[in-house]
mmCIF file of C-alpha atoms and ligand atoms in Angstrom:
data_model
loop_
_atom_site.group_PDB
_atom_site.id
_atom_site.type_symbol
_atom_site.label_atom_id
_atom_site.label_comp_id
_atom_site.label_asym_id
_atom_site.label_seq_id
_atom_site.Cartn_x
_atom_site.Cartn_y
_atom_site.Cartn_z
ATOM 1 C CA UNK A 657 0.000 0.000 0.000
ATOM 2 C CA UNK A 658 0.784 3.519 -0.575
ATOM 3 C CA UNK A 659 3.101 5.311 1.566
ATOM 4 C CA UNK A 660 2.448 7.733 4.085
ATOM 5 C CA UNK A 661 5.149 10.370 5.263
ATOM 6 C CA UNK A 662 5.276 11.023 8.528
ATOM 7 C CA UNK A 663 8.532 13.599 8.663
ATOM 8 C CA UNK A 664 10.910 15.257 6.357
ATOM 9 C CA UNK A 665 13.912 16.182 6.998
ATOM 10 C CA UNK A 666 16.945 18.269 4.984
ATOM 11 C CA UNK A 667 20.267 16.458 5.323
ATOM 12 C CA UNK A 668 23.213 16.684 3.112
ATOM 13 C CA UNK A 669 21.382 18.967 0.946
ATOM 14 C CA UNK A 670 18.989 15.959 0.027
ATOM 15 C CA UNK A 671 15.685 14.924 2.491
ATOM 16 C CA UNK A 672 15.459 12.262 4.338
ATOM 17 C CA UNK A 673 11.789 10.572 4.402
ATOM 18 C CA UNK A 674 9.738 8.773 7.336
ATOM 19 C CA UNK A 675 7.849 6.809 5.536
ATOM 20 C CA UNK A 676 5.397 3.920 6.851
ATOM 21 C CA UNK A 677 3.130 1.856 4.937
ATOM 22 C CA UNK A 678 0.663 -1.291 5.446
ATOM 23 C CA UNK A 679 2.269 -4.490 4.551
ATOM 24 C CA UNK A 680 0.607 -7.472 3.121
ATOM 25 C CA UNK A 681 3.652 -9.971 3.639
ATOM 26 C CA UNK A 682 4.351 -9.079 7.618
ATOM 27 C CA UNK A 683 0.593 -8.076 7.918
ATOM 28 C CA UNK A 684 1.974 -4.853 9.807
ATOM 29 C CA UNK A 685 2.090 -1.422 9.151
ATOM 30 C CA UNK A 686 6.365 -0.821 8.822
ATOM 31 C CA UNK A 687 8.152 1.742 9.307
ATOM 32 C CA UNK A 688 10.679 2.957 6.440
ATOM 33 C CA UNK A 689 13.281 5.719 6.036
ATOM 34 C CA UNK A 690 14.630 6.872 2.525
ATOM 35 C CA UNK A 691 17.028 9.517 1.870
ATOM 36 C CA UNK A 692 16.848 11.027 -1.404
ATOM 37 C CA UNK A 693 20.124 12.859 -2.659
ATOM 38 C CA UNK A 694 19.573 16.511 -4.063
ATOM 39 C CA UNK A 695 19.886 14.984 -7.362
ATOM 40 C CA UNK A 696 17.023 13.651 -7.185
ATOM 41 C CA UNK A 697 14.951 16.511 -5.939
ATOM 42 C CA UNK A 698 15.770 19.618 -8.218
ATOM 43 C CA UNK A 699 13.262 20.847 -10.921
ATOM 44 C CA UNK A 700 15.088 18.650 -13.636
ATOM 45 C CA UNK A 701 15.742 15.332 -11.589
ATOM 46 C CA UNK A 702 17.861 12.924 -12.585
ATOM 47 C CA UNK A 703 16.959 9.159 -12.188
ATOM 48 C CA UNK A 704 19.088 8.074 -9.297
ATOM 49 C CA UNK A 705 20.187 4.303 -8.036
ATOM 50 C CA UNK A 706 19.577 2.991 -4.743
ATOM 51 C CA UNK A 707 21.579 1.448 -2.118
ATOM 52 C CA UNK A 708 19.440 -0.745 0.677
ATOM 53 C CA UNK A 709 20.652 -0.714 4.350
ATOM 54 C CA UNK A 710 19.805 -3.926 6.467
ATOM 55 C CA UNK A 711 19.929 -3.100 10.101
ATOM 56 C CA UNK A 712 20.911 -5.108 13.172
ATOM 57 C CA UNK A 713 19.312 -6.477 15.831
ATOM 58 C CA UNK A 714 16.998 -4.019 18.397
ATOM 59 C CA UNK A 715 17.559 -1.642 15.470
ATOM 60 C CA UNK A 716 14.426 0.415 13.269
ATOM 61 C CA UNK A 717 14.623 2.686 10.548
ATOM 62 C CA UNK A 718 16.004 5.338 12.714
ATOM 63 C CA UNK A 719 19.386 3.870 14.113
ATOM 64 C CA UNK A 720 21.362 4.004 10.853
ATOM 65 C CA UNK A 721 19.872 7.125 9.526
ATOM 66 C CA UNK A 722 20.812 9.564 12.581
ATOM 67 C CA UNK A 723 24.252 8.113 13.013
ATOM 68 C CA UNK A 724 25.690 5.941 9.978
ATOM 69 C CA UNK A 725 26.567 8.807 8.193
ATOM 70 C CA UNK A 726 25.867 7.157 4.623
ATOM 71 C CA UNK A 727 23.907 10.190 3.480
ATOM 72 C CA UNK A 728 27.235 12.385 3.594
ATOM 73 C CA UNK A 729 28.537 10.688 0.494
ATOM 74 C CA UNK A 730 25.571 9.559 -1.095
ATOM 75 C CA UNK A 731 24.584 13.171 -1.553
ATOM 76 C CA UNK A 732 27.611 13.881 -3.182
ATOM 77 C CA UNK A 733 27.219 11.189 -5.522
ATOM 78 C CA UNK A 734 23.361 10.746 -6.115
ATOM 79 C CA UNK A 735 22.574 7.866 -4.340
ATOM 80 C CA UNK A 736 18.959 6.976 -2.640
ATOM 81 C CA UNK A 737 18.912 5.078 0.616
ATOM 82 C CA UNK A 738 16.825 2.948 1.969
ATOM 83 C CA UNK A 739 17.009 1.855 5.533
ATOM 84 C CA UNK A 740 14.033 -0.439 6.214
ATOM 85 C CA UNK A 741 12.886 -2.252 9.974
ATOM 86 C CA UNK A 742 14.237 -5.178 11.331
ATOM 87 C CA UNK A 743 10.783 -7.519 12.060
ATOM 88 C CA UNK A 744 7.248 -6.657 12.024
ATOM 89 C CA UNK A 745 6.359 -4.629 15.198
ATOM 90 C CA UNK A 746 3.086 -5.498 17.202
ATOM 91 C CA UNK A 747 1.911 -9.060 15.876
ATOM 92 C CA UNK A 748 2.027 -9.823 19.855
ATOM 93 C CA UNK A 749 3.321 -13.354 18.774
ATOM 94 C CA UNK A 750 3.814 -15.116 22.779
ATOM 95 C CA UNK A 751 7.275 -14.238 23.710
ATOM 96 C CA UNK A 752 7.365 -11.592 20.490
ATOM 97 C CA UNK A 753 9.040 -9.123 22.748
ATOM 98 C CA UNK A 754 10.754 -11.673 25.408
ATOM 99 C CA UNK A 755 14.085 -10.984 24.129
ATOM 100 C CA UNK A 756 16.517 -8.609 22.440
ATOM 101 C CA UNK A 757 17.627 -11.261 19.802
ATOM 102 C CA UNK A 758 14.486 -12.796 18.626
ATOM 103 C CA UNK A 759 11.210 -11.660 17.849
ATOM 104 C CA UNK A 760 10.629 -7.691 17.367
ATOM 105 C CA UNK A 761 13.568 -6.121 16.517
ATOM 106 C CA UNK A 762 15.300 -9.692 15.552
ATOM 107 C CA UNK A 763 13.357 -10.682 11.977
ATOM 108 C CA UNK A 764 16.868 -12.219 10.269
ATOM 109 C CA UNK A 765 15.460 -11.606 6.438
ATOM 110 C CA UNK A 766 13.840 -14.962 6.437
ATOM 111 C CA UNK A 767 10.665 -16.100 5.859
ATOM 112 C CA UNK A 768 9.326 -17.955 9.162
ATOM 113 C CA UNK A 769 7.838 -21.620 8.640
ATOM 114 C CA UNK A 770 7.432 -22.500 12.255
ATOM 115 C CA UNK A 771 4.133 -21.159 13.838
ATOM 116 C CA UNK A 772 3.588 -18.483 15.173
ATOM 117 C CA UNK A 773 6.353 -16.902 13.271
ATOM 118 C CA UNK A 774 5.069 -17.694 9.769
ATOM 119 C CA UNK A 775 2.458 -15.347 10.453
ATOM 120 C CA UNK A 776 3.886 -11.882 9.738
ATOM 121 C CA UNK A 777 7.693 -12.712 10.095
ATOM 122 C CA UNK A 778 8.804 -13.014 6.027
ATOM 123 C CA UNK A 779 11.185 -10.307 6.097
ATOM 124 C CA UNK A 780 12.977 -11.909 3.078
ATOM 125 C CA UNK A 781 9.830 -11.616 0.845
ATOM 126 C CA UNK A 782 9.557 -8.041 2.199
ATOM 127 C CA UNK A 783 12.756 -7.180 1.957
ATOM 128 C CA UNK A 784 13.376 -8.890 -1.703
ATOM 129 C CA UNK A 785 9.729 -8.279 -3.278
ATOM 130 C CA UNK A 786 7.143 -6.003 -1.662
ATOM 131 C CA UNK A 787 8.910 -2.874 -0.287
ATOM 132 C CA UNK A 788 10.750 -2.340 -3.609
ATOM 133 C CA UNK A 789 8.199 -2.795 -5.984
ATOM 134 C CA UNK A 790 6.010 -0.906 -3.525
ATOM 135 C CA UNK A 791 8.554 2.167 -3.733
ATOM 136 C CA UNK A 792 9.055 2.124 -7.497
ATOM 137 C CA UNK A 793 5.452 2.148 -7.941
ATOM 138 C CA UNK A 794 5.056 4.985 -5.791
ATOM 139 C CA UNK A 795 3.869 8.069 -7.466
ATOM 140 C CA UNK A 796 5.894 10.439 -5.068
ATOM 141 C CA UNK A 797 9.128 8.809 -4.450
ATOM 142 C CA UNK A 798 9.600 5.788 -7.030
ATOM 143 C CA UNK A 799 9.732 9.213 -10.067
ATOM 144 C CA UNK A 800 13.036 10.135 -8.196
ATOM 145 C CA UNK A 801 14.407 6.505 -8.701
ATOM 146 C CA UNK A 802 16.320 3.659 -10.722
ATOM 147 C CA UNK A 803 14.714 0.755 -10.598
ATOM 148 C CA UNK A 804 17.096 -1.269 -12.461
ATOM 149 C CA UNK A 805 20.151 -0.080 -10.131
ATOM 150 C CA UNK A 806 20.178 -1.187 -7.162
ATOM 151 C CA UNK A 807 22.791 -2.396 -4.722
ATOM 152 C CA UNK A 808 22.456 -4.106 -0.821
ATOM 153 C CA UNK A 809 24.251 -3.402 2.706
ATOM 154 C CA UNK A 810 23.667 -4.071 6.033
ATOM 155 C CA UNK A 811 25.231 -3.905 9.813
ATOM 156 C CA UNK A 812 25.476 -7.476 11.800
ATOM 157 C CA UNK A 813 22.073 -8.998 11.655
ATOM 158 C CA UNK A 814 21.856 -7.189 8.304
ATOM 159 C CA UNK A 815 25.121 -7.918 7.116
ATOM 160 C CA UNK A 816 23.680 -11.452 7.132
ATOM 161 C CA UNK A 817 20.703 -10.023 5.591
ATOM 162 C CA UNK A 818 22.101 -8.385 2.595
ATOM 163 C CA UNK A 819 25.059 -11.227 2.057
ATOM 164 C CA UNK A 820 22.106 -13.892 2.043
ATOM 165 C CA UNK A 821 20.061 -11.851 -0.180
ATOM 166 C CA UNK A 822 22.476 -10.889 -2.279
ATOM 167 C CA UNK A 823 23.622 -14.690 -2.661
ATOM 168 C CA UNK A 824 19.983 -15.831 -3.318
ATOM 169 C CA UNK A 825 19.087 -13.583 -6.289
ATOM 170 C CA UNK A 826 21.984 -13.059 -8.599
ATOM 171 C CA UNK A 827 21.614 -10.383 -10.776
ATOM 172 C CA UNK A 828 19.252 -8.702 -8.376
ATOM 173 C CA UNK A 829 21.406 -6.577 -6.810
ATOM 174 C CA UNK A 830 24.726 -4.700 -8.570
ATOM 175 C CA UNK A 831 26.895 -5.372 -5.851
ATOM 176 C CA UNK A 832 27.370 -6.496 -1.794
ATOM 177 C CA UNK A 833 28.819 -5.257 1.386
ATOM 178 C CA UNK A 834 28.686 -5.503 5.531
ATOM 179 C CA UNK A 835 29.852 -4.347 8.337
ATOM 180 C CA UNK A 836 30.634 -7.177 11.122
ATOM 181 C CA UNK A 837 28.288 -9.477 9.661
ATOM 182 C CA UNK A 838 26.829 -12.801 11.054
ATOM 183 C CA UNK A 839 28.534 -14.267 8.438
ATOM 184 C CA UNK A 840 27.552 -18.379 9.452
ATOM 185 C CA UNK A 841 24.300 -18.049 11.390
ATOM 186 C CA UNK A 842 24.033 -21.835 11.397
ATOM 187 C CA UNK A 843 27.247 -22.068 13.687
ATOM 188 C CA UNK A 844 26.639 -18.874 16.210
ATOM 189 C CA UNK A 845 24.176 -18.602 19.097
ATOM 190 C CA UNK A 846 22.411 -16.059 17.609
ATOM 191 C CA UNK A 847 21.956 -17.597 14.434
ATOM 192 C CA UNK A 848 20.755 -20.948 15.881
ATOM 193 C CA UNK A 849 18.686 -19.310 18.133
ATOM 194 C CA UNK A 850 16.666 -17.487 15.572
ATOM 195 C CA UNK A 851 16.853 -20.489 12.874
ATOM 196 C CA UNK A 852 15.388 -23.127 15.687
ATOM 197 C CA UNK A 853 12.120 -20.743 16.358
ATOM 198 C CA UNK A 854 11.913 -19.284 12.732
ATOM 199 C CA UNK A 855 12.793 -22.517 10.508
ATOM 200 C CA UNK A 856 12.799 -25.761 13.193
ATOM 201 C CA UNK A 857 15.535 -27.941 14.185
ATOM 202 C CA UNK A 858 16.201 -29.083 10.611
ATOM 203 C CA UNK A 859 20.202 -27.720 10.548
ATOM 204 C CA UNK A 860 20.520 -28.672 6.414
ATOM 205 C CA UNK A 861 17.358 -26.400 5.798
ATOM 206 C CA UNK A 862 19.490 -23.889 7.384
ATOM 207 C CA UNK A 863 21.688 -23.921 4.694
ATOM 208 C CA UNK A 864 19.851 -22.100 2.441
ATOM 209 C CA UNK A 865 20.139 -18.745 4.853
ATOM 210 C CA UNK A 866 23.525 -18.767 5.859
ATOM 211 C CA UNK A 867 25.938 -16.432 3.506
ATOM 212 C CA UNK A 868 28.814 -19.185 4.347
ATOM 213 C CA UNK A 869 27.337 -22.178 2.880
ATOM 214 C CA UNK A 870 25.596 -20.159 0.141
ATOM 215 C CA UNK A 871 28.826 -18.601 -1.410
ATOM 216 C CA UNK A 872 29.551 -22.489 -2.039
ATOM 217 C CA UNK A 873 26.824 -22.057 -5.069
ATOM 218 C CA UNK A 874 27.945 -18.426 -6.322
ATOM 219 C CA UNK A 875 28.832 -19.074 -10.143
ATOM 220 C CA UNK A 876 32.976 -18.953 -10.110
ATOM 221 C CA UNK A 877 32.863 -17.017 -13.381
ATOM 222 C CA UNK A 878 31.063 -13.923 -11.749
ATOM 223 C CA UNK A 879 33.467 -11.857 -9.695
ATOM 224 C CA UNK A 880 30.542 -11.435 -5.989
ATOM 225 C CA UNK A 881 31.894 -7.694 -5.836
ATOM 226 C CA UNK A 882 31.508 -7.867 -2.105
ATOM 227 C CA UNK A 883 33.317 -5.494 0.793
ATOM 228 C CA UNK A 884 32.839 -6.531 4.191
ATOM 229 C CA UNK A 885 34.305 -4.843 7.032
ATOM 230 C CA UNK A 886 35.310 -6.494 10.484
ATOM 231 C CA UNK A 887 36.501 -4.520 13.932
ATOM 232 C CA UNK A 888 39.025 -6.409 15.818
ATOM 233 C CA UNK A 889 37.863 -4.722 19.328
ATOM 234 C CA UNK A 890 34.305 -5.741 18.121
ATOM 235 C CA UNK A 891 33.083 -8.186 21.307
ATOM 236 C CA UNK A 892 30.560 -9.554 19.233
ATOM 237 C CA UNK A 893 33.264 -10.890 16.605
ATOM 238 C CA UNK A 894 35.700 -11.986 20.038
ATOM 239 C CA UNK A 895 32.748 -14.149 20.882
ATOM 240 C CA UNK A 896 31.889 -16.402 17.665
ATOM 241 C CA UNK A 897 28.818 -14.599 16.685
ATOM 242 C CA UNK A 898 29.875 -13.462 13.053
ATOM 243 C CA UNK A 899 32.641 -15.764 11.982
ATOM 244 C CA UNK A 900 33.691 -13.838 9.139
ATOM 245 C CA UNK A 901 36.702 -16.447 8.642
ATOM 246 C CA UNK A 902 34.556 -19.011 7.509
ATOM 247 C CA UNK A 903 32.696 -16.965 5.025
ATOM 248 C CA UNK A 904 36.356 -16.203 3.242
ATOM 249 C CA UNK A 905 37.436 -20.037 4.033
ATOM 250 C CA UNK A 906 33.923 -20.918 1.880
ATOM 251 C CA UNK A 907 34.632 -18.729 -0.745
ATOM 252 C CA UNK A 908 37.999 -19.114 -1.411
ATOM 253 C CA UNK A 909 37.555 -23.016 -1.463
ATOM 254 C CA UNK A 910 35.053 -22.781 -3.809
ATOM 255 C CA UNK A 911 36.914 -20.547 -5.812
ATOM 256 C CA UNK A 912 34.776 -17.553 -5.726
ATOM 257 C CA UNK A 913 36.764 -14.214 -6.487
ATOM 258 C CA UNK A 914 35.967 -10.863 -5.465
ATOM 259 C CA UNK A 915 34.865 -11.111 -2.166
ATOM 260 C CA UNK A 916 36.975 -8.475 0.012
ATOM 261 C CA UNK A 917 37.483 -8.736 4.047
ATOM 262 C CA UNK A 918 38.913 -6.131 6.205
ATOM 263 C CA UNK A 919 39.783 -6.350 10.079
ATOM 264 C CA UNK A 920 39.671 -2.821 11.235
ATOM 265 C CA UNK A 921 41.922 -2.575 13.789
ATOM 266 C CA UNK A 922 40.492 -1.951 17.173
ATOM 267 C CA UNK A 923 37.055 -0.686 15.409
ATOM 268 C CA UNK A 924 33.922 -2.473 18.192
ATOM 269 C CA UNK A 925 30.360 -3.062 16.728
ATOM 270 C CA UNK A 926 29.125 0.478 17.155
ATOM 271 C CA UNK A 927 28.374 3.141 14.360
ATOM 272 C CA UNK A 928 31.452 5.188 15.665
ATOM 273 C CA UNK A 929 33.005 2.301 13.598
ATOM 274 C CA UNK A 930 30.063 1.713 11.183
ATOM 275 C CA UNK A 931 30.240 5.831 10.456
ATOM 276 C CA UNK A 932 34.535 5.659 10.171
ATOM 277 C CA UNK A 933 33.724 3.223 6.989
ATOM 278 C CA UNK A 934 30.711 4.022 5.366
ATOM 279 C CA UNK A 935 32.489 6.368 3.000
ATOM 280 C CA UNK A 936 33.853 3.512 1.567
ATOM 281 C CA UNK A 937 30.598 1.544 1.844
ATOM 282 C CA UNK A 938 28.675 3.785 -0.555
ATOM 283 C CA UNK A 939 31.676 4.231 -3.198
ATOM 284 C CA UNK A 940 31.859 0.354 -3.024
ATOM 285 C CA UNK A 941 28.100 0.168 -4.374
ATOM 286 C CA UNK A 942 28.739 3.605 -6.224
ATOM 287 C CA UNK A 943 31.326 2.281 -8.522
ATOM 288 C CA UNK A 944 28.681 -0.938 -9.590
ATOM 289 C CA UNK A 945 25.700 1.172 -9.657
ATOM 290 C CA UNK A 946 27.823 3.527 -12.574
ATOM 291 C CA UNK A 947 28.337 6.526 -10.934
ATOM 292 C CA UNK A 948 32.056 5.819 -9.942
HETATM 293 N N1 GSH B 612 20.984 -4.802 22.680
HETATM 294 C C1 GSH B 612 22.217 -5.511 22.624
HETATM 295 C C2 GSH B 612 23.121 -4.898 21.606
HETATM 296 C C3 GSH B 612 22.620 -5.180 20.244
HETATM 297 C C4 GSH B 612 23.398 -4.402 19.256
HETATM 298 O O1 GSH B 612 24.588 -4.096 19.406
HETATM 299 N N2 GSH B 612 22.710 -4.088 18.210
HETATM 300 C C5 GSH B 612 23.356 -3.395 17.161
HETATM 301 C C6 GSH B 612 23.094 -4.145 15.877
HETATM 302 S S1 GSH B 612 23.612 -5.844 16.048
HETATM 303 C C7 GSH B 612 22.788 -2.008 17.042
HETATM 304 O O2 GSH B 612 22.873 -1.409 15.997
HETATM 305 N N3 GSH B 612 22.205 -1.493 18.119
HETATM 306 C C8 GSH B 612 21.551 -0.207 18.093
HETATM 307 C C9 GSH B 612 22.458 0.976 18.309
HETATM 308 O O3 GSH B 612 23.639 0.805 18.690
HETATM 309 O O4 GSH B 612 21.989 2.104 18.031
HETATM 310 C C10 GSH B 612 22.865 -5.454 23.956
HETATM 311 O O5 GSH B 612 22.310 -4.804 24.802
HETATM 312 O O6 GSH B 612 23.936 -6.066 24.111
#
């Protein structure tokens, strides 16, 4: 359904939207952001691509936007951005809101099959199908954009997001990149936590969600044009809950190229390290979306 805007607000010279709309796959209303650059808003607009932020866990629209600093450089370049919510909000599912890692706040870009979940918690056909053709269609904000560029990123939870994604539907996005990604759900606590209540205690079904055991099935021939970005001070990394290791171990002995891995020294999990990189974030999807 059509989008309502509940705020705009100037940054960078472009506007940043609050946007929330009724959605038929989590059965919610969500909430949205979307920064348009200011080359996409003068009299004469020019079409402009569109780079999707994934958040992390406990995070909504509003986390990345006030302190990511991604719209500094995307208004320079003409880049939209699109930071969507991390679950439905308000299904009241029983234990829905029990804790920080599951539930509200916690959605993992999959599409639930365990009851209650499957009711409302399909992130991945949100994420993947109805908020993008929703905001193409739009008659207010899809004008502004390029529907045929578009390019995926995401912080922890949503570096899994956007690297499973990303995986799943060549060709649908231009290019790939993450900050401290859970990087092999099916062998952290978080990740089996939310696969056993989302998907069920079937670990080979898992398979299909986790960016480590996907890159196994990434055609060799097609460089994955993929940045992620690690901080060695990050606690989450010190405790085995995004394993970036074995995503490059799975890649390189499949004998995918083009997948890139930094360890940032003494960089934690926080935007003060997500905001030192995302320069390099945006010029990474800038340069396959054809305006580097
Ligand atoms: N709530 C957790 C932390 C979860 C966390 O670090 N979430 C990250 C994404 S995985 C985040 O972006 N949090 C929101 C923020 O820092 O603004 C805790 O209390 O330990």
């Amino acid at each position: 359904m059509a989008f309502e805007t509940k705020a705009t607000i100037a940054s960078f010279g472009g506007k940043l939207y609050k946007l929330t709309h009724q959605s038929t796959e989590t059965t919610t209303p969500m909430a949205v952001n979307l920064y348009l650059p200011p080359q996409a808003l003068t009299p004469t607009p020019t079409k402009v691509p569109l780079l999707i932020y994934l958040s992390g866990l406990t995070c909504t629209p509003e986390n990345c936007s006030e302190k990511g600093f991604f719209q500094h450089r995307a208004s320079q370049l003409g880049l939209a951005i699109l930071y969507p919510d991390t679950s439905p909000r308000g299904l009241n599912h029983p234990g829905e809101t029990a804790s920080w890692d599951f539930g509200a706040g916690a959605g993992f870009y999959i599409d639930a099959t365990q009851e209650p979940w499957k009711n409302g918690y399909r992130m991945e056909s949100y994420i993947t199908r109805e908020l993008p053709q929703t905001l193409f269609a739009d008659a207010t904000y899809g004008a502004a954009l390029d529907a045929s560029r578009v390019s995926i990123t995401g912080h922890s939870m949503g570096g899994h997001g956007a690297l499973t994604l990303y995986l799943k539907n060549p060709g649908m996005y231009k290019s790939v990149s993450a900050f401290a990604p859970i990087a092999n759900p099916g062998k952290c606590p978080w990740g089996e936590k939310a696969f056993t209540g989302y998907l069920g205690g079937d670990r080979e079904g898992w398979k299909r969600h986790d960016a480590s055991e996907l890159v196994k099935g990434w055609d060799k021939g097609v460089d994955l044009k993929a940045l992620v970005d690690v901080g060695t001070g990050d606690n989450f990394y010190k405790q085995g809950q995004l394993l970036p290791e074995n995503l490059e171990k799975a890649a390189a002995e499949a004998g995918v190229k083009g997948l890139t891995v930094r360890y940032q020294e003494g960089y934690d999990h926080s935007y003060y390290f997500m905001a030192s990189f995302s320069d390099d974030h945006v010029n990474h999807a800038a340069k396959h979306l054809g305006l580097l």
